[in-house]
mmCIF file of C-alpha atoms in Angstrom:
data_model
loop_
_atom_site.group_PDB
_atom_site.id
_atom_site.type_symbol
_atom_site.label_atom_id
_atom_site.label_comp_id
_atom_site.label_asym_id
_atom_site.label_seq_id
_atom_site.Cartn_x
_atom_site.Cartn_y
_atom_site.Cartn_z
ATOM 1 C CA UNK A 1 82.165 -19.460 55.171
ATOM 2 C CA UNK A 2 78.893 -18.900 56.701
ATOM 3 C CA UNK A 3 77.950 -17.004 59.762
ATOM 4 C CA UNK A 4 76.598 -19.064 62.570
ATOM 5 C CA UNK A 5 75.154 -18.461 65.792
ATOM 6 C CA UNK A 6 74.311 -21.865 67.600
ATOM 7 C CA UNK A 7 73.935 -24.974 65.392
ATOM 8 C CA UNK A 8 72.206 -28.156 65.632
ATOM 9 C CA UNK A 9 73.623 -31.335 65.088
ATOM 10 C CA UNK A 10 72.129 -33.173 61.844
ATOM 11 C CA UNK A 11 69.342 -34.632 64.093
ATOM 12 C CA UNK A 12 68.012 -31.203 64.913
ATOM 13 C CA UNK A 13 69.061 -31.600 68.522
ATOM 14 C CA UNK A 14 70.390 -28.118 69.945
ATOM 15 C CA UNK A 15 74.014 -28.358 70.459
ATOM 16 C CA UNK A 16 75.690 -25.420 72.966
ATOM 17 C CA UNK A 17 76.286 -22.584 71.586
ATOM 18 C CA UNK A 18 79.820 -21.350 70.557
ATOM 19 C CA UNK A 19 81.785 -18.824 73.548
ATOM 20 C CA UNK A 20 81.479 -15.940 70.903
ATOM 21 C CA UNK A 21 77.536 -16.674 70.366
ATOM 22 C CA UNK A 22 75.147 -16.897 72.996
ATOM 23 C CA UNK A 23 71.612 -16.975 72.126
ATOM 24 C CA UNK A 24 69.380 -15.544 74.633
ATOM 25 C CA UNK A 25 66.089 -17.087 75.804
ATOM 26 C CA UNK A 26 62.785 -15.174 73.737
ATOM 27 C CA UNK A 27 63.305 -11.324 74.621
ATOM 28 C CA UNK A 28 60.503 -9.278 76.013
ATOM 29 C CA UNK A 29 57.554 -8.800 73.813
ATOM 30 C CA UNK A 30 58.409 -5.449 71.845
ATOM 31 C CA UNK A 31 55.981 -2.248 72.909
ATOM 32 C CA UNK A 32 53.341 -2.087 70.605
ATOM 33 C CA UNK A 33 52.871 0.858 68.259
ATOM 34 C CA UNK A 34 50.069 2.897 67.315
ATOM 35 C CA UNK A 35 49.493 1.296 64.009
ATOM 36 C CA UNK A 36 49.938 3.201 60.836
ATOM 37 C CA UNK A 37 47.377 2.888 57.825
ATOM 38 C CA UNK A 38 47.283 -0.690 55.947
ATOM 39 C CA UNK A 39 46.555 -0.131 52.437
ATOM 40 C CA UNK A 40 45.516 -2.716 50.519
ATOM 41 C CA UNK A 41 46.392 -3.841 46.638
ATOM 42 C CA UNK A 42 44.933 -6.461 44.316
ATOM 43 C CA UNK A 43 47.739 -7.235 41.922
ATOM 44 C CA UNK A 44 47.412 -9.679 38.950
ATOM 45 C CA UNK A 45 49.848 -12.320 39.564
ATOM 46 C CA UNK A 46 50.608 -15.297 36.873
ATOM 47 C CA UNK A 47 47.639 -16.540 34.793
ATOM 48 C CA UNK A 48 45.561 -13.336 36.049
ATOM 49 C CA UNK A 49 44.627 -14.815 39.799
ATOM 50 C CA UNK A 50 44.005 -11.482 41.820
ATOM 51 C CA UNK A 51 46.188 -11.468 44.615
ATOM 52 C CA UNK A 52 45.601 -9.709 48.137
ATOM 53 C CA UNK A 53 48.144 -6.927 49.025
ATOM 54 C CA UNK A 54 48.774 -5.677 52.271
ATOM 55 C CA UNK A 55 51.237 -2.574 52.763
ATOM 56 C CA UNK A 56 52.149 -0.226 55.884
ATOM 57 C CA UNK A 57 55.061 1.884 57.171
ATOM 58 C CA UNK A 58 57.176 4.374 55.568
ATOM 59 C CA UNK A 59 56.545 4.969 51.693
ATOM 60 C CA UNK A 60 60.195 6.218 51.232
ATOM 61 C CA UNK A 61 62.225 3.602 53.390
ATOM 62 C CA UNK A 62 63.749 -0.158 52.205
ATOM 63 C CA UNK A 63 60.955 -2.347 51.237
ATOM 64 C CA UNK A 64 61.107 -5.906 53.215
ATOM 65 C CA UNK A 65 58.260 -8.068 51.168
ATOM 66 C CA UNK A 66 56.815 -10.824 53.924
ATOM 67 C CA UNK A 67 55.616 -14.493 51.789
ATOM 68 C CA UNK A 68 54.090 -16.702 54.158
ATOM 69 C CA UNK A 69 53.283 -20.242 54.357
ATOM 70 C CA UNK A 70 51.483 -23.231 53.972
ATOM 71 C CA UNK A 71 47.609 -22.038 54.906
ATOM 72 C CA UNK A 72 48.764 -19.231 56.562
ATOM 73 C CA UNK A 73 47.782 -15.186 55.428
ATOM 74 C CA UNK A 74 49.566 -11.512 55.353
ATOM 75 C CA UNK A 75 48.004 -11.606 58.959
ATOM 76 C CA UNK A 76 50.708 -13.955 60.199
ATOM 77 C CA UNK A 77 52.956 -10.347 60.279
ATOM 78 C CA UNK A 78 50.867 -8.441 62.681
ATOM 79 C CA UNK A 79 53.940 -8.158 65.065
ATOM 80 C CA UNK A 80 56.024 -6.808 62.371
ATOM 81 C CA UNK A 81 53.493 -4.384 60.516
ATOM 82 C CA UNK A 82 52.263 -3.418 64.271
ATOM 83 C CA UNK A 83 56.280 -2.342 65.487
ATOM 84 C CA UNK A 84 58.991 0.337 64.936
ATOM 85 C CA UNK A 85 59.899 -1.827 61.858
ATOM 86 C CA UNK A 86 56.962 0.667 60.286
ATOM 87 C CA UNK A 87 58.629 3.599 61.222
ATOM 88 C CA UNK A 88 61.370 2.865 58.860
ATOM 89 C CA UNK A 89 60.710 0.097 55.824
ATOM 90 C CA UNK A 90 57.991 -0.257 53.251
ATOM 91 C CA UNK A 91 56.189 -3.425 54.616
ATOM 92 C CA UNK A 92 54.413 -5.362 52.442
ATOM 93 C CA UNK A 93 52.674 -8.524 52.564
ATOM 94 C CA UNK A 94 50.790 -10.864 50.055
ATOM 95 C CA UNK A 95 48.257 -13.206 50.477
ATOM 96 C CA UNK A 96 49.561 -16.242 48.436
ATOM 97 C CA UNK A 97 47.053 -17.842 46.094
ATOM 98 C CA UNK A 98 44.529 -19.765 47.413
ATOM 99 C CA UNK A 99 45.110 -18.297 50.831
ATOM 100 C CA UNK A 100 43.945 -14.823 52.358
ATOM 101 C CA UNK A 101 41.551 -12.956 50.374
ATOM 102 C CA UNK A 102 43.794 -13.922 47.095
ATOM 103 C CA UNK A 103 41.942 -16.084 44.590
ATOM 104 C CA UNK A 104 41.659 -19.565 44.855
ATOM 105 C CA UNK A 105 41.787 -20.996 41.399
ATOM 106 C CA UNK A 106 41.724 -24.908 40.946
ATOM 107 C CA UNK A 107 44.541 -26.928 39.612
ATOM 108 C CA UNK A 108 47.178 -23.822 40.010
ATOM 109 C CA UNK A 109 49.722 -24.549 43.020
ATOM 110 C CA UNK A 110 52.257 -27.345 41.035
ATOM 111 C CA UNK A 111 53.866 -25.005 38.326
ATOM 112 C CA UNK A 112 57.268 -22.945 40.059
ATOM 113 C CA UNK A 113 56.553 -20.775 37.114
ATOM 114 C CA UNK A 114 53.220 -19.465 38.736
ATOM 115 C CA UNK A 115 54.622 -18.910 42.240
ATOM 116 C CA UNK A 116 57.470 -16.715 40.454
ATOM 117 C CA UNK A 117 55.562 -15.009 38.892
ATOM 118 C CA UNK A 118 53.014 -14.105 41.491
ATOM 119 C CA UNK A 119 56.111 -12.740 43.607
ATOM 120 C CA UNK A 120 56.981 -10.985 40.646
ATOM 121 C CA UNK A 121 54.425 -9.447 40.057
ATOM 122 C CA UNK A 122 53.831 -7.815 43.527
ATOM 123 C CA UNK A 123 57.109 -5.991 43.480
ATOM 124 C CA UNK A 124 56.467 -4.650 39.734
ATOM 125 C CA UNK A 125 53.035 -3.353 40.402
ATOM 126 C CA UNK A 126 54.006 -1.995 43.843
ATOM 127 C CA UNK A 127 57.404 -0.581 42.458
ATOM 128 C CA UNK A 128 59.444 -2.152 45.408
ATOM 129 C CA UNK A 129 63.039 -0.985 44.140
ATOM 130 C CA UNK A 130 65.590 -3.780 45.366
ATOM 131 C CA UNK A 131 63.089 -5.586 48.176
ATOM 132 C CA UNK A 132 64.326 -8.022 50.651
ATOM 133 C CA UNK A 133 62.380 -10.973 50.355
ATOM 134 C CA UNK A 134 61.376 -12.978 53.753
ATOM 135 C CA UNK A 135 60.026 -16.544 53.292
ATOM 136 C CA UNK A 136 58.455 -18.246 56.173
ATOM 137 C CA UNK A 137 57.787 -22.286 55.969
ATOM 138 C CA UNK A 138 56.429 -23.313 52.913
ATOM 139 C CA UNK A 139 56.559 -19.578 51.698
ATOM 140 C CA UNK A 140 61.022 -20.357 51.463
ATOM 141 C CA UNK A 141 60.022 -22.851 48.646
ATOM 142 C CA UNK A 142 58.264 -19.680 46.968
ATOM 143 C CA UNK A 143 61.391 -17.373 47.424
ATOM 144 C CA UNK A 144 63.097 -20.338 45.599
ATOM 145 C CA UNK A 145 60.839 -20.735 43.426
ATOM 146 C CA UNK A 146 60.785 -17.127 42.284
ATOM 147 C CA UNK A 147 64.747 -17.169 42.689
ATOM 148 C CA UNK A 148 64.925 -19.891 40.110
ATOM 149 C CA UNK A 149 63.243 -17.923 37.776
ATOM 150 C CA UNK A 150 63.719 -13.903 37.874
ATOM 151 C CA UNK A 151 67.138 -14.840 40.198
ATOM 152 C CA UNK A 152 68.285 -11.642 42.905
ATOM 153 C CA UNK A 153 69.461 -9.316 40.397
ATOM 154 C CA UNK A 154 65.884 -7.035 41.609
ATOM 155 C CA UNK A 155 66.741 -8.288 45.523
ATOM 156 C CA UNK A 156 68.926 -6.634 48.085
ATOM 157 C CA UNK A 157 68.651 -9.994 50.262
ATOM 158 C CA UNK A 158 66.854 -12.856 51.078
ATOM 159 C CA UNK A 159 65.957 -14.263 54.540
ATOM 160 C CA UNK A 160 64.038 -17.763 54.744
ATOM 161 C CA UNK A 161 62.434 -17.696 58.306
ATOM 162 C CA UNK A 162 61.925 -21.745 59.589
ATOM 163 C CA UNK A 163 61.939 -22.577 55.823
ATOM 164 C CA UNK A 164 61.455 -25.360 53.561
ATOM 165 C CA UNK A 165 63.207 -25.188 49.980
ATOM 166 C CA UNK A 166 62.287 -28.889 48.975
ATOM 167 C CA UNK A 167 58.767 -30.718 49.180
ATOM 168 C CA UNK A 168 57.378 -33.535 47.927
ATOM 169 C CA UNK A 169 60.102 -36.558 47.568
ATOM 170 C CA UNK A 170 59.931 -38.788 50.717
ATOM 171 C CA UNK A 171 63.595 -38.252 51.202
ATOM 172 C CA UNK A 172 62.220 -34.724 52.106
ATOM 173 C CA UNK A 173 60.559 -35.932 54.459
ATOM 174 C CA UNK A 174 63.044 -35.758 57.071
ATOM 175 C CA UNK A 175 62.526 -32.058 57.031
ATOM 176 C CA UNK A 176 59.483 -31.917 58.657
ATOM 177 C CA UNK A 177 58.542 -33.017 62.888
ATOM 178 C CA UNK A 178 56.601 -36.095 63.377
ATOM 179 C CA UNK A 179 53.541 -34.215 65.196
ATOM 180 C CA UNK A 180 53.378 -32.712 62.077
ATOM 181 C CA UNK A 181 53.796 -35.397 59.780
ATOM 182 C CA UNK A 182 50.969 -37.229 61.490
ATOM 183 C CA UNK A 183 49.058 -34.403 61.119
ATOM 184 C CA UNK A 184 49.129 -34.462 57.047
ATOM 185 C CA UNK A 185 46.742 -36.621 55.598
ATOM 186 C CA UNK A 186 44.150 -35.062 58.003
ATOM 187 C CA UNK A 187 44.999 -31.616 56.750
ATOM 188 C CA UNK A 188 44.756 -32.923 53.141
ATOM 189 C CA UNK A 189 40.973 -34.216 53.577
ATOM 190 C CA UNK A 190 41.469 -37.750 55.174
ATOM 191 C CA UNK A 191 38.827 -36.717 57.966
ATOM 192 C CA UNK A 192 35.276 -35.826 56.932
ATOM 193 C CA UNK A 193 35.360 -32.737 57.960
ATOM 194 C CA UNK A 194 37.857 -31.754 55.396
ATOM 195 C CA UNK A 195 40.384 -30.969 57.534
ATOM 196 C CA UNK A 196 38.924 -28.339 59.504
ATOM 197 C CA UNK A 197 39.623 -29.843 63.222
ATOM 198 C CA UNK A 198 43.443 -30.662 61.502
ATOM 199 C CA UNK A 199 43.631 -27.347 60.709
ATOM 200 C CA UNK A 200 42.881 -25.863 63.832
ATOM 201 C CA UNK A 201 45.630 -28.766 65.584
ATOM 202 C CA UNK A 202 48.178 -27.430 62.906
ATOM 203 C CA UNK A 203 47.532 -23.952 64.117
ATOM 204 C CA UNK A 204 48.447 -24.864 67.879
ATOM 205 C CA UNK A 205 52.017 -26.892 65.984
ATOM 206 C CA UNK A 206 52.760 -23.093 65.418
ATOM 207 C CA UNK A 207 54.154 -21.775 68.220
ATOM 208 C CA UNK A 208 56.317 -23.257 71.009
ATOM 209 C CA UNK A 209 55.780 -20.216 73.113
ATOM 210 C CA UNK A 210 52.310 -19.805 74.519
ATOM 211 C CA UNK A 211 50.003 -17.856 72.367
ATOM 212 C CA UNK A 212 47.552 -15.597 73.533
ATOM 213 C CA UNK A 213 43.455 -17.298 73.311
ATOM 214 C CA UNK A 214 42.623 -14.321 70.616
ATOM 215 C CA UNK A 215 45.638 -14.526 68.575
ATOM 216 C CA UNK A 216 44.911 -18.235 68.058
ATOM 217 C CA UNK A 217 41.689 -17.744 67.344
ATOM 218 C CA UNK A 218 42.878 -15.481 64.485
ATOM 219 C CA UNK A 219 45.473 -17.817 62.839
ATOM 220 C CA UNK A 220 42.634 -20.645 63.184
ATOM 221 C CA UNK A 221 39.995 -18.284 61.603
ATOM 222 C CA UNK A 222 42.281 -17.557 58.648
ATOM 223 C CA UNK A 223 44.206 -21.398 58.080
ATOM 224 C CA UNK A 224 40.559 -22.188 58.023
ATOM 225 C CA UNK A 225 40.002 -19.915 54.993
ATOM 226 C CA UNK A 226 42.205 -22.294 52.760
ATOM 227 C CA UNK A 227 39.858 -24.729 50.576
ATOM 228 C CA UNK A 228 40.955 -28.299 50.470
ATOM 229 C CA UNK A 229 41.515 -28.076 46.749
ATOM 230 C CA UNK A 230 44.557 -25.858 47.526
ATOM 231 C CA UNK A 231 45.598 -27.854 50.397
ATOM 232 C CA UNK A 232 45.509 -30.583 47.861
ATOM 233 C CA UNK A 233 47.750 -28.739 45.536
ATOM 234 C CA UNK A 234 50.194 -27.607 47.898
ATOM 235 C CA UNK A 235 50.425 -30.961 49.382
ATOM 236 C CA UNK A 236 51.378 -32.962 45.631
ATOM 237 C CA UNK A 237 53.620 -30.403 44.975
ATOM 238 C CA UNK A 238 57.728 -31.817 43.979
ATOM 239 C CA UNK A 239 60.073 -29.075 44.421
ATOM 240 C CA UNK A 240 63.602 -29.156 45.117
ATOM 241 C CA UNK A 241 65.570 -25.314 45.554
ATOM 242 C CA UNK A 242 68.841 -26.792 46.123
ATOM 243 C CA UNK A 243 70.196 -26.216 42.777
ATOM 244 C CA UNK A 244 69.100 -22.443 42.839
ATOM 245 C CA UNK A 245 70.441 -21.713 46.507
ATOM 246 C CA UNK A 246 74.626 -21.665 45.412
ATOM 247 C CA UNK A 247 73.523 -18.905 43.163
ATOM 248 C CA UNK A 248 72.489 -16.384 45.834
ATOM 249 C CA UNK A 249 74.567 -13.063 45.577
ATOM 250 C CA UNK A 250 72.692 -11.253 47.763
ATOM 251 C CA UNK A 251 73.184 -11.103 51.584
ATOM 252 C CA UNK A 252 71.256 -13.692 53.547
ATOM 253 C CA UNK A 253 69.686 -14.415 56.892
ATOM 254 C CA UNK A 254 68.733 -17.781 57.876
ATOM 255 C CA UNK A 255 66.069 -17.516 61.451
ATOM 256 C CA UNK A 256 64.945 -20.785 62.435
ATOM 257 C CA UNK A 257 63.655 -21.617 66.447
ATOM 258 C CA UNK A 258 65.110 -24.559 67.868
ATOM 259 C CA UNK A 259 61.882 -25.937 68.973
ATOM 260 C CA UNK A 260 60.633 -26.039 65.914
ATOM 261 C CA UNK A 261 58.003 -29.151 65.576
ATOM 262 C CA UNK A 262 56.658 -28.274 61.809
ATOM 263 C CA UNK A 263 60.202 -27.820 59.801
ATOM 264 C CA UNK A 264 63.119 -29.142 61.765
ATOM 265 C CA UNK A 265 66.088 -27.090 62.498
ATOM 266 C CA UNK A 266 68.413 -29.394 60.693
ATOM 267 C CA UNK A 267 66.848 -28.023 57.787
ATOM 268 C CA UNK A 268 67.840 -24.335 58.011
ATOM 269 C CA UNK A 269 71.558 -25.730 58.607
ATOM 270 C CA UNK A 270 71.484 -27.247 55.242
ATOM 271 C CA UNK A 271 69.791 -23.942 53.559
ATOM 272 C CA UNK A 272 72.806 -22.295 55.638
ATOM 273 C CA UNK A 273 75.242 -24.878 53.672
ATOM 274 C CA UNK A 274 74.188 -24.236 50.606
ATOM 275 C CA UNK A 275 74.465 -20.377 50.472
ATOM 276 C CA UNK A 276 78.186 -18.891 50.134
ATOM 277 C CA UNK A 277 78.404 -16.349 53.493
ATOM 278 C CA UNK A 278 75.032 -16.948 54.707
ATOM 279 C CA UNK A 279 74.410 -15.801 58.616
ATOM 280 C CA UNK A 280 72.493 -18.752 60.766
ATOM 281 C CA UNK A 281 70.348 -17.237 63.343
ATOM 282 C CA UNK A 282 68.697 -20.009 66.007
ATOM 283 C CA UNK A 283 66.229 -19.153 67.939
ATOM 284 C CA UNK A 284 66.221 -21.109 71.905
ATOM 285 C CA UNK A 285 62.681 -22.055 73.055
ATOM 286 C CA UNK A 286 60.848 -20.521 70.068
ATOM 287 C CA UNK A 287 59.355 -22.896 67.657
ATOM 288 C CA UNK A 288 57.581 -22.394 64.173
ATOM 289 C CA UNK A 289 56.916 -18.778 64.216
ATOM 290 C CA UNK A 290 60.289 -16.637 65.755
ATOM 291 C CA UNK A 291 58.237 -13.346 64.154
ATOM 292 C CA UNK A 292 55.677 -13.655 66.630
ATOM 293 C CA UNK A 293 56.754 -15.591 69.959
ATOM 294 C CA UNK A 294 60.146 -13.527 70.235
ATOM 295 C CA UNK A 295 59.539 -10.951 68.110
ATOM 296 C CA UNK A 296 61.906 -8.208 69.562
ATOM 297 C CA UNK A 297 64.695 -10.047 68.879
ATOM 298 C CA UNK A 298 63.182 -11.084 65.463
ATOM 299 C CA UNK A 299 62.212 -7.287 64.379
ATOM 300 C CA UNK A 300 65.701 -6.267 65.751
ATOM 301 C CA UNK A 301 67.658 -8.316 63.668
ATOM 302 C CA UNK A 302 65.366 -7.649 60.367
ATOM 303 C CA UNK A 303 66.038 -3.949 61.072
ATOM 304 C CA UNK A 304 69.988 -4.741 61.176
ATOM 305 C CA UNK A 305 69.522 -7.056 58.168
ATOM 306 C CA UNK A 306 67.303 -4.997 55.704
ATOM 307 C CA UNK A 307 70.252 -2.161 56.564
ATOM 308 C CA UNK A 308 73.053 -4.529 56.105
ATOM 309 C CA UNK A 309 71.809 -5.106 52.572
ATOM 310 C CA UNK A 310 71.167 -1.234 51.695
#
């Protein structure tokens, strides 16, 4: 049976939490640390795209290896690379293609067998022994995608962070909030702008918590980056992880906030159903983005996580 904390109902509506299970309002920003060195990689990921690399913390510790999501970068894990999370774990973060500084080929976001093999080749050029793997939003359909092909035998665990695992069949479509549903066909090039005001409306869907004026400015600056061409790709994508998820062996954490407008609760509770002993964590008041607007509670549990799975 899986671990939960506080479910929602099917609808994604919160429901109280159980007696032994109280989930806190978003804890206290964490004290910032004096930032250690980022290094930076380009690895050669499937079909030789060059693929941005970032890497901080401690050389000799667990590696945790951070995918992002949909138009998003390695930036999105500034409050994690930027914490005592570096004093202890190998933290490393890649820039998925077409996002970041990675490359931005046309015609190469459809194929699982390229977003495998991108993942898969980060942790063999970068030597992570046993990594765990965090997917955020559309980067949890990556972390199935690379599932379905290498599997977790390399792994010690997996956590999908407000995660999709499925795209692309309307029936999937109940996954996602309505803001951001609306939002779609503008961020896919319906306006003439490209989608470059969408973009910057998609960035503000992000967060339930108030975000500071320059932090938004940063995720705008880099969701911007993403050509339409890739948005394009992304968005005809048809993939469907619920056939790989049963197969998990490793330990997993499930983080999803409750106010969540992009992917809908509901949807980490049937990620949660689908994984033998998997541990449900909801975040209250947080939306899209627990790493960031609670991220003392999210770097806490990480920590316990990454050395649950040692």
């Amino acid at each position: 049976m899986r671990k939960q904390r506080a479910l929602p109902n099917p609808t994604g509506a919160a429901m109280p939490p159980s007696p032994a299970s109280k989930p806190s309002l978003p804890t206290p920003a964490p004290a910032r640390v004096t930032p250690l060195a980022v290094r930076r990689h380009t690895v050669k990921g499937a079909g030789g795209v060059e693929l941005c690399v970032a890497e901080t913390g401690n050389p000799e510790g667990r590696a945790v290896l951070f995918v992002h999501g949909f138009c998003q970068s390695h930036l999105a894990w500034r409050y994690q690379f930027e914490s005592e999370l570096a004093r202890d774990f190998r933290l490393v973060a890649m820039d998925l293609r077409g996002h970041g500084d990675s490359d931005t080929p046309e015609g190469a976001y459809a194929d699982s067998r390229d977003q495998a093999g991108d993942v898969h080749a980060v942790i063999t050029a970068l030597r992570l022994h046993r990594p765990v793997l965090v997917g955020w939003s559309y980067g949890g359909v990556v972390v199935t995608d690379y599932l379905r092909h290498h599997g977790d035998a390399q792994l010690a665990g997996v956590q999908f962070v407000g995660a999709l695992t499925r795209v692309g069949r309307p029936e999937f479509f109940a996954d996602f909030g309505p803001g951001f549903l609306q939002l779609v066909p503008r961020l896919l090039g319906q306006d003439a702008d490209g989608g470059l005001a969408a973009l910057a409306e998609f960035a503000s869907l992000l967060s339930h918590q108030p975000v500071p004026a320059e932090r938004l400015a940063e995720v705008v600056a880099y969701n911007s980056r993403v050509p339409l061409h890739v948005r394009l790709g992304i968005g005809q994508r048809v993939a469907d992880g619920d056939d790989v998820l049963p197969r998990l062996k490793v330990p997993v954490l499930i983080t999803h906030g409750q106010a969540d407008g992009v992917v809908l609760p509901a949807t980490s509770q049937h990620i949660a159903s689908r994984v033998q002993g998997a541990e449900l964590s909801l975040y209250p008041e947080v939306g899209h983005s627990p790493f960031s607007e609670d991220a003392a509670r999210f770097n806490q549990e990480l920590a316990a996580f990454v050395a649950r799975c040692a």
